[in-house]
Coordinates of C-alpha atoms in Angstrom, one line a residue:
M1 CA 0.5 -19.0 2.3
V2 CA -0.5 -15.4 2.0
H3 CA 1.8 -12.5 2.4
H4 CA 0.0 -9.4 1.3
F5 CA 0.9 -5.8 2.0
H6 CA -1.0 -2.7 0.9
L7 CA 1.3 0.1 0.2
P8 CA -0.2 1.7 -2.9
I9 CA 1.3 4.0 -5.5
K10 CA -1.1 6.8 -5.8
I11 CA -1.5 10.4 -7.0
K12 CA -2.1 12.7 -4.1
V13 CA -4.1 15.9 -4.8
S14 CA -6.1 18.1 -2.5
L15 CA -9.9 17.6 -2.4
K16 CA -12.5 20.2 -1.7
N17 CA -15.8 19.6 -0.2
Y18 CA -18.3 18.5 -2.8
S19 CA -22.1 18.6 -2.8
T20 CA -24.5 16.1 -4.2
N21 CA -28.1 16.0 -5.3
S22 CA -28.6 12.5 -3.9
N23 CA -30.8 12.2 -0.8
I24 CA -29.4 11.1 2.5
I25 CA -31.6 8.5 4.2
I26 CA -31.6 7.5 7.8
D27 CA -33.4 4.4 8.9
S28 CA -34.0 3.1 12.4
Y29 CA -33.8 -0.4 13.7
L30 CA -33.2 -2.3 16.9
S31 CA -29.7 -1.6 18.3
L32 CA -27.7 -4.9 18.2
S33 CA -24.4 -5.5 19.9
L34 CA -21.5 -6.7 17.9
M35 CA -21.2 -10.5 18.0
D36 CA -18.1 -12.3 19.2
L37 CA -16.3 -13.5 16.1
K38 CA -14.1 -16.4 16.6
G39 CA -11.9 -17.9 13.8
T40 CA -8.8 -20.0 13.5
S41 CA -5.5 -18.5 14.6
G42 CA -2.5 -18.4 12.3
V43 CA -0.4 -16.4 10.0
V44 CA -1.0 -14.5 6.8
P45 CA 0.5 -11.9 4.5
L46 CA 1.2 -8.2 4.2
R47 CA 0.5 -5.6 1.6
K48 CA 2.5 -3.0 -0.1
M49 CA 1.8 0.5 1.0
L50 CA 1.3 2.5 -2.1
L51 CA -2.5 2.4 -2.2
V52 CA -2.5 -1.3 -2.6
V53 CA -5.2 -3.7 -3.6
T54 CA -6.3 -6.1 -0.9
L55 CA -7.0 -9.5 -2.3
C56 CA -7.5 -11.3 0.9
A57 CA -9.2 -14.5 1.8
I58 CA -13.0 -14.6 2.0
F59 CA -14.4 -16.5 4.8
S60 CA -16.5 -19.7 5.0
V61 CA -20.2 -19.6 4.9
S62 CA -20.4 -20.0 8.7
L63 CA -18.3 -16.9 9.2
S64 CA -20.3 -15.0 6.6
K65 CA -23.4 -15.6 8.7
V66 CA -21.9 -13.9 11.7
N67 CA -23.9 -10.7 12.5
D68 CA -26.6 -11.8 10.0
T69 CA -29.3 -10.2 12.1
T70 CA -27.6 -6.8 12.0
N71 CA -26.9 -7.2 8.2
D72 CA -30.6 -8.0 7.6
Q73 CA -31.6 -4.9 9.4
I74 CA -29.3 -2.9 7.1
L75 CA -30.5 -4.5 4.0
N76 CA -34.2 -4.2 4.9
S77 CA -34.0 -0.7 6.5
K78 CA -36.8 1.8 5.6
P79 CA -36.3 5.5 4.7
A80 CA -36.6 8.1 7.4
A81 CA -35.8 11.8 7.8
P82 CA -32.2 12.8 6.8
S83 CA -29.9 14.0 9.5
K84 CA -26.3 14.9 10.1
S85 CA -24.1 14.9 13.2
P86 CA -20.4 15.0 13.7
D87 CA -21.1 13.0 16.9
Y88 CA -22.1 9.9 15.0
T89 CA -20.2 6.7 15.3
F90 CA -20.5 3.9 12.7
H91 CA -19.9 0.3 13.8
F92 CA -18.8 -2.8 11.9
A93 CA -18.1 -6.4 13.1
I94 CA -14.8 -7.6 11.8
Q95 CA -14.1 -11.1 10.4
G96 CA -10.8 -12.8 9.6
N97 CA -7.5 -13.5 11.2
V98 CA -3.8 -13.3 10.6
Y99 CA -3.3 -17.0 9.9
P100 CA -4.4 -18.8 7.9
L101 CA -6.7 -16.3 6.3
G102 CA -4.3 -13.4 6.2
C103 CA -6.7 -10.5 6.4
Y104 CA -9.5 -8.8 8.4
T105 CA -12.6 -7.8 6.6
V106 CA -15.9 -6.0 7.2
K107 CA -19.3 -6.4 5.4
V108 CA -20.2 -3.1 3.7
A109 CA -23.7 -2.6 2.2
I110 CA -23.5 -0.7 -1.1
G111 CA -26.2 0.4 -3.5
N112 CA -30.0 0.8 -3.6
P113 CA -31.2 -1.7 -2.7
P114 CA -28.1 -2.4 -0.7
K115 CA -25.9 -5.5 -1.2
L116 CA -23.2 -6.8 1.1
Y117 CA -19.6 -6.9 0.1
D118 CA -16.6 -8.3 2.1
L119 CA -13.9 -5.7 2.0
D120 CA -10.4 -5.8 3.4
I121 CA -9.9 -3.0 6.0
D122 CA -6.8 -1.1 5.0
S123 CA -5.4 1.9 6.9
G124 CA -2.5 1.8 4.4
S125 CA -4.5 3.0 1.4
D126 CA -7.2 5.6 0.7
L127 CA -9.5 4.6 -2.2
T128 CA -12.2 2.0 -1.5
W129 CA -12.9 -0.2 -4.5
V130 CA -15.1 -3.2 -5.3
Q131 CA -14.7 -5.7 -8.1
S132 CA -17.5 -5.0 -10.6
K133 CA -19.2 -6.5 -13.6
P134 CA -18.9 -6.3 -16.5
C135 CA -15.3 -7.2 -15.7
K136 CA -12.3 -7.5 -18.1
S137 CA -10.2 -9.4 -15.6
C138 CA -11.3 -10.1 -12.0
I139 CA -10.3 -12.4 -9.2
P140 CA -12.9 -15.1 -9.0
S141 CA -15.5 -14.1 -6.4
S142 CA -19.1 -14.5 -5.5
Q143 CA -19.5 -10.8 -4.9
Y144 CA -19.5 -8.3 -7.8
Y145 CA -20.8 -4.7 -7.8
A146 CA -23.2 -4.1 -10.7
Y147 CA -21.6 -1.2 -12.6
N148 CA -24.0 1.5 -13.7
P149 CA -22.7 4.3 -15.9
N150 CA -25.3 6.6 -14.5
N151 CA -23.3 6.5 -11.2
N152 CA -20.0 7.6 -12.9
I153 CA -18.1 10.4 -11.3
P154 CA -16.9 12.9 -14.0
C155 CA -13.3 14.1 -14.5
N156 CA -14.1 17.6 -13.2
D157 CA -15.5 16.3 -9.9
P158 CA -13.2 17.2 -7.0
L159 CA -13.0 13.6 -5.9
C160 CA -11.6 12.6 -9.3
V161 CA -9.2 15.5 -9.2
A162 CA -7.9 14.2 -5.9
L163 CA -7.0 10.9 -7.6
N164 CA -6.4 11.7 -11.2
K165 CA -5.8 15.4 -12.0
N166 CA -5.0 14.5 -15.7
C167 CA -8.4 13.0 -16.3
R168 CA -9.9 14.1 -19.7
P169 CA -12.4 15.2 -21.0
S170 CA -13.8 17.1 -18.1
T171 CA -17.3 15.6 -18.3
G172 CA -16.0 12.1 -19.1
P173 CA -15.9 9.2 -16.6
C174 CA -13.1 9.3 -14.1
K175 CA -10.8 6.4 -14.8
Y176 CA -8.3 5.2 -12.3
T177 CA -5.4 2.7 -12.1
L178 CA -3.8 1.7 -8.8
E179 CA -0.5 0.0 -9.0
Y180 CA 1.0 -1.7 -6.0
A181 CA 4.5 -2.4 -4.9
D182 CA 4.0 -6.2 -5.3
D183 CA 2.9 -5.7 -9.0
E184 CA -0.7 -5.9 -8.2
S185 CA -3.1 -3.4 -9.8
S186 CA -6.7 -2.4 -10.0
S187 CA -8.3 -0.4 -12.8
G188 CA -11.8 0.9 -13.3
V189 CA -13.9 4.1 -13.0
L190 CA -14.9 6.1 -10.0
V191 CA -18.6 5.9 -9.2
R192 CA -20.9 7.4 -6.5
D193 CA -23.5 5.3 -4.8
L194 CA -25.2 4.8 -1.5
I195 CA -23.2 3.1 1.3
S196 CA -25.0 2.0 4.5
F197 CA -23.5 2.6 8.0
R198 CA -24.8 1.4 11.4
L199 CA -24.9 4.1 14.0
D200 CA -24.2 3.6 17.7
N201 CA -27.9 4.5 18.5
G202 CA -29.1 1.7 16.2
S203 CA -30.0 3.8 13.2
I204 CA -28.7 3.3 9.7
L205 CA -27.3 6.1 7.5
H206 CA -27.0 5.9 3.7
P207 CA -24.8 8.7 2.3
P208 CA -23.8 8.8 -1.4
L209 CA -20.0 8.3 -1.5
G210 CA -17.4 7.8 -4.1
F211 CA -15.4 4.6 -4.7
G212 CA -13.8 2.6 -7.4
S213 CA -15.7 0.2 -9.6
G214 CA -12.9 -2.2 -10.5
A215 CA -13.2 -3.8 -13.9
D216 CA -9.6 -5.0 -14.3
Q217 CA -7.6 -6.6 -11.5
K218 CA -4.1 -8.0 -11.8
P219 CA -3.0 -10.3 -9.0
S220 CA 0.6 -10.4 -7.8
N221 CA 3.1 -12.8 -9.3
H222 CA 5.3 -12.5 -6.2
H223 CA 6.3 -15.9 -4.9
H224 CA 5.2 -15.1 -1.4
F225 CA 1.6 -14.4 -2.5
S226 CA -1.3 -16.7 -3.0
H227 CA -4.2 -14.3 -2.8
T228 CA -7.7 -15.7 -2.4
K229 CA -10.9 -14.0 -2.9
T230 CA -12.4 -10.8 -1.5
A231 CA -14.7 -8.3 -3.0
G232 CA -12.3 -5.4 -2.7
V233 CA -10.7 -2.9 -0.3
F234 CA -12.1 -0.6 2.4
G235 CA -9.6 2.2 2.3
L236 CA -9.2 4.0 5.6
G237 CA -6.2 6.3 4.9
H238 CA -6.3 10.0 5.6
G239 CA -6.2 11.0 1.9
K240 CA -9.1 12.9 0.4
T241 CA -10.6 9.9 -1.5
S242 CA -11.0 7.7 1.6
I243 CA -14.5 6.9 2.8
L244 CA -13.5 8.3 6.2
S245 CA -12.5 11.7 4.7
Q246 CA -15.6 11.9 2.6
L247 CA -17.9 11.2 5.5
S248 CA -16.0 13.8 7.6
S249 CA -16.1 16.5 4.9
L250 CA -19.9 15.9 4.4
G251 CA -20.4 16.5 8.2
Y252 CA -21.5 13.1 9.3
I253 CA -18.6 12.0 11.5
R254 CA -15.3 13.2 13.0
N255 CA -12.3 12.2 11.0
V256 CA -11.4 9.4 13.4
F257 CA -11.6 5.6 13.3
G258 CA -10.4 2.7 15.3
H259 CA -10.0 -1.0 15.1
C260 CA -9.6 -3.9 17.5
L261 CA -8.3 -7.1 15.8
S262 CA -8.6 -10.2 17.9
S263 CA -5.9 -12.9 17.8
K264 CA -8.8 -15.4 18.2
G265 CA -10.3 -14.1 14.9
G266 CA -12.7 -11.2 14.2
G267 CA -12.9 -8.0 16.1
R268 CA -14.6 -4.6 15.7
L269 CA -14.2 -1.4 13.7
F270 CA -15.7 2.1 14.3
L271 CA -15.7 5.3 12.3
G272 CA -16.3 8.6 13.9
N273 CA -16.5 9.8 17.4
D274 CA -14.3 7.8 19.8
K275 CA -16.6 7.1 22.7
T276 CA -14.4 4.4 24.2
S277 CA -13.7 4.7 27.9
K278 CA -10.2 3.3 27.4
S279 CA -7.2 5.2 28.5
L280 CA -5.0 5.2 25.4
V281 CA -1.3 5.8 25.0
W282 CA -0.8 8.4 22.2
T283 CA 1.9 9.4 19.7
S284 CA 1.9 11.9 16.9
I285 CA 1.1 11.2 13.2
L286 CA 4.0 12.6 11.1
K287 CA 3.1 14.8 8.2
S288 CA 4.5 13.7 4.9
P289 CA 6.2 16.0 2.4
S290 CA 3.9 16.7 -0.6
S291 CA 5.9 14.4 -2.7
I292 CA 5.4 11.5 -0.3
I293 CA 2.3 9.3 -0.1
D294 CA 0.4 9.9 3.1
H295 CA 0.3 7.1 5.6
Y296 CA -0.2 6.7 9.3
R297 CA 3.5 7.3 9.9
A298 CA 4.9 7.8 13.4
G299 CA 8.3 8.2 15.0
P300 CA 11.1 8.5 15.9
V301 CA 11.1 5.0 17.4
D302 CA 13.7 3.2 19.4
L303 CA 13.4 -0.5 19.0
L304 CA 14.1 -2.4 22.2
F305 CA 14.5 -6.2 22.6
N306 CA 13.4 -7.6 26.0
G307 CA 12.6 -4.0 27.0
K308 CA 16.3 -3.0 27.4
Q309 CA 18.6 -4.1 24.6
Q310 CA 18.4 -1.4 21.9
A311 CA 18.3 -2.8 18.4
V312 CA 18.0 0.5 16.6
K313 CA 17.3 4.1 17.3
G314 CA 15.3 6.8 15.6
V315 CA 13.4 5.0 12.9
E316 CA 9.9 5.7 11.6
V317 CA 7.1 3.2 11.3
I318 CA 3.8 3.0 9.4
F319 CA 0.6 1.6 11.0
D320 CA -1.0 -0.5 8.3
S321 CA -4.0 -2.8 8.8
G322 CA -3.7 -3.8 5.2
S323 CA -0.5 -5.7 5.9
T324 CA -0.8 -9.1 7.4
Y325 CA 2.7 -9.1 8.9
T326 CA 5.1 -6.6 10.3
Y327 CA 7.9 -5.6 7.9
L328 CA 11.2 -4.0 8.9
N329 CA 13.9 -2.6 6.6
Q330 CA 17.0 -4.7 6.2
K331 CA 19.1 -2.9 8.8
V332 CA 16.4 -2.9 11.5
Y333 CA 15.4 -6.5 10.8
K334 CA 19.0 -7.7 11.0
A335 CA 19.7 -5.9 14.3
L336 CA 16.5 -7.2 15.9
F337 CA 16.9 -10.8 14.6
D338 CA 20.5 -10.9 15.8
L339 CA 19.4 -10.0 19.3
M340 CA 16.6 -12.5 19.2
N341 CA 18.8 -15.3 17.8
N342 CA 21.5 -14.7 20.3
D343 CA 19.0 -14.8 23.1
L344 CA 17.6 -18.1 21.9
G345 CA 21.1 -19.7 21.5
K346 CA 20.7 -23.4 20.8
K347 CA 17.4 -23.8 22.7
L348 CA 15.4 -24.2 19.6
Q349 CA 15.8 -26.0 16.3
R350 CA 14.9 -24.4 13.0
A351 CA 12.1 -26.0 10.9
N352 CA 13.8 -25.5 7.5
L353 CA 11.2 -27.6 5.7
D354 CA 8.3 -25.3 6.9
H355 CA 7.9 -22.5 4.3
T356 CA 4.9 -20.9 5.9
L357 CA 7.1 -17.9 6.7
P358 CA 10.9 -17.4 6.1
I359 CA 11.9 -18.4 9.6
C360 CA 10.2 -21.2 11.6
W361 CA 11.3 -23.2 14.6
K362 CA 10.2 -26.8 15.4
G363 CA 7.4 -27.0 17.9
Q364 CA 4.2 -25.1 18.7
N365 CA 4.5 -24.4 22.4
L366 CA 7.5 -22.1 22.2
F367 CA 6.2 -18.7 22.9
G368 CA 7.7 -18.8 26.4
Y369 CA 11.2 -18.8 24.9
F370 CA 10.7 -15.4 23.3
K371 CA 10.9 -11.9 24.8
N372 CA 8.8 -8.8 24.4
I373 CA 9.8 -6.2 21.8
V374 CA 9.2 -2.6 22.7
L375 CA 8.7 0.3 20.2
N376 CA 9.5 3.4 22.3
F377 CA 8.3 6.6 20.7
S378 CA 10.9 8.9 22.3
K379 CA 9.2 12.3 21.6
T380 CA 6.0 11.3 23.3
N381 CA 7.5 8.7 25.7
S382 CA 4.9 6.2 24.4
Q383 CA 5.5 2.5 24.3
F384 CA 4.0 0.0 21.8
I385 CA 4.7 -3.4 23.3
L386 CA 4.9 -6.5 21.1
T387 CA 4.5 -9.7 23.2
P388 CA 5.5 -12.9 21.5
Q389 CA 1.8 -13.4 20.5
S390 CA 2.2 -10.1 18.6
Y391 CA 4.9 -11.4 16.3
L392 CA 4.8 -15.2 16.2
I393 CA 2.3 -17.6 14.6
V394 CA 1.8 -21.4 14.8
S395 CA 1.8 -22.9 11.3
E396 CA -0.4 -25.7 10.0
L397 CA 2.7 -27.9 10.4
H398 CA 2.6 -27.1 14.1
N399 CA 5.8 -25.1 14.1
T400 CA 6.4 -21.6 15.5
C401 CA 7.1 -19.0 12.8
L402 CA 8.4 -15.4 13.0
G403 CA 5.8 -12.9 11.8
I404 CA 8.3 -10.1 11.5
L405 CA 9.8 -10.1 7.9
D406 CA 12.6 -8.5 6.1
G407 CA 10.9 -5.8 4.0
S408 CA 13.8 -5.5 1.6
E409 CA 13.1 -9.0 0.4
E410 CA 9.5 -7.9 -0.5
G411 CA 10.7 -4.8 -2.4
L412 CA 9.6 -2.4 0.4
G413 CA 12.8 -0.5 0.5
D414 CA 13.6 1.5 3.7
I415 CA 10.1 1.6 5.2
N416 CA 9.0 -0.2 8.4
I417 CA 5.4 -1.5 8.6
I418 CA 3.4 -2.4 11.7
G419 CA 1.0 -5.0 10.3
D420 CA -2.0 -6.9 11.6
I421 CA 0.0 -9.5 13.6
S422 CA 1.3 -6.7 15.8
L423 CA -1.9 -4.8 16.0
Q424 CA -3.8 -7.7 17.4
D425 CA -5.5 -7.5 20.9
K426 CA -5.1 -3.7 21.0
L427 CA -7.7 -1.0 20.4
V428 CA -5.9 1.3 18.0
V429 CA -7.4 4.7 17.3
Y430 CA -6.4 7.0 14.4
D431 CA -7.4 10.6 15.1
N432 CA -6.8 12.6 11.9
E433 CA -8.2 15.8 13.4
K434 CA -5.6 15.9 16.2
M435 CA -3.0 14.0 14.1
K436 CA -2.3 11.3 16.6
I437 CA -2.5 7.5 17.0
G438 CA -3.5 5.9 20.3
W439 CA -3.6 2.3 21.6
S440 CA -4.4 0.2 24.6
P441 CA -4.6 -3.6 25.3
D442 CA -8.1 -4.9 24.7
N443 CA -10.2 -8.0 24.5
C444 CA -11.0 -7.5 20.9
A445 CA -13.2 -10.6 20.7
S446 CA -15.8 -9.0 22.9
P447 CA -18.3 -6.3 21.9
P448 CA -17.4 -2.6 22.7
S449 CA -18.5 -1.4 26.2

């Protein structure tokens, strides 16, 4: 069972716009629609918020072939005239599921010539990193970035300053260490290399961007964790080191992204201009004090069970696609579970021998016994509705398990995390320019309109 959450411990420093001597290349190819990705349904883990390392499951060969035609176009694209436009939108097909894989990933083409890497999409952390060779300690994987010291980012580069302001000497390589709340860590050096992006007009852009070349990864020893392989993390936080922020500061896209995670497996991701015709419900992103790590934090939220019974009032939540499950602090979790348990009464039997998640009930056709949970954002009068499908999974033992967990048992303290299980079947858009998050129900298994 995989319970990963990505809440990383990181140093936050301001980052100025930087220039580069590397050429930007745009290539054209036939515009292809995203393919419908279907995987098995189920449950998986959450990650700890402090810039956490995502060591998610890598998919089977059959899943890795999804969207092969588009990937071949990226890998074989030919140079064309460089161009910039804040109106660009970059598209990715998503693979993965909540259970049994425990994460959602995208294939990212890095290097020249480009090579594809499966990266865990993570709105809960900033820095993108890829396992590299030579490697001191890596999670076994078939995908490793070939580290080249010529690509090193020096300590005096603004991107390095944003991550490690104590880096010395000024012209030396920028070393980083990311430590996560579940005792995971990733260490290496920052490098700058070409990363390929598919545009909505069918072209491909190859800007040089900074990311981590990870040479030393330490997996979690937490008893809830059983991480399998992935090549690394695709950080989508709003910190200065994220790929999203870099692309925006270089003038290629708006500082906006959105994801649509399908409960059937797969989905879609876009970076840049939100051209969806969907009517979204919005709430504000809260600004964090300088001493607090930036996350997509929103509130205050009133938590309602069955749309009317108030569990708690005035809490804050973090939207984190790097967390498989939803985590609530001890007080909020207890209040919600007590209402749920009282409503169920003696209708269901606990499956105490099923350890997929902390709480499971016997039987797999039980969703009809459970009620909607509503997150009411009182200042904006916005409601984020969790149907039973947004917080329950069916285990491999054919039992129904609760995908809302007590974060205090995972060492998450007082925070509340809205993870993948509750983000499923919704288009969720993160607008860092207007500092707001929007959502709408969506068939995430289908290509965008």
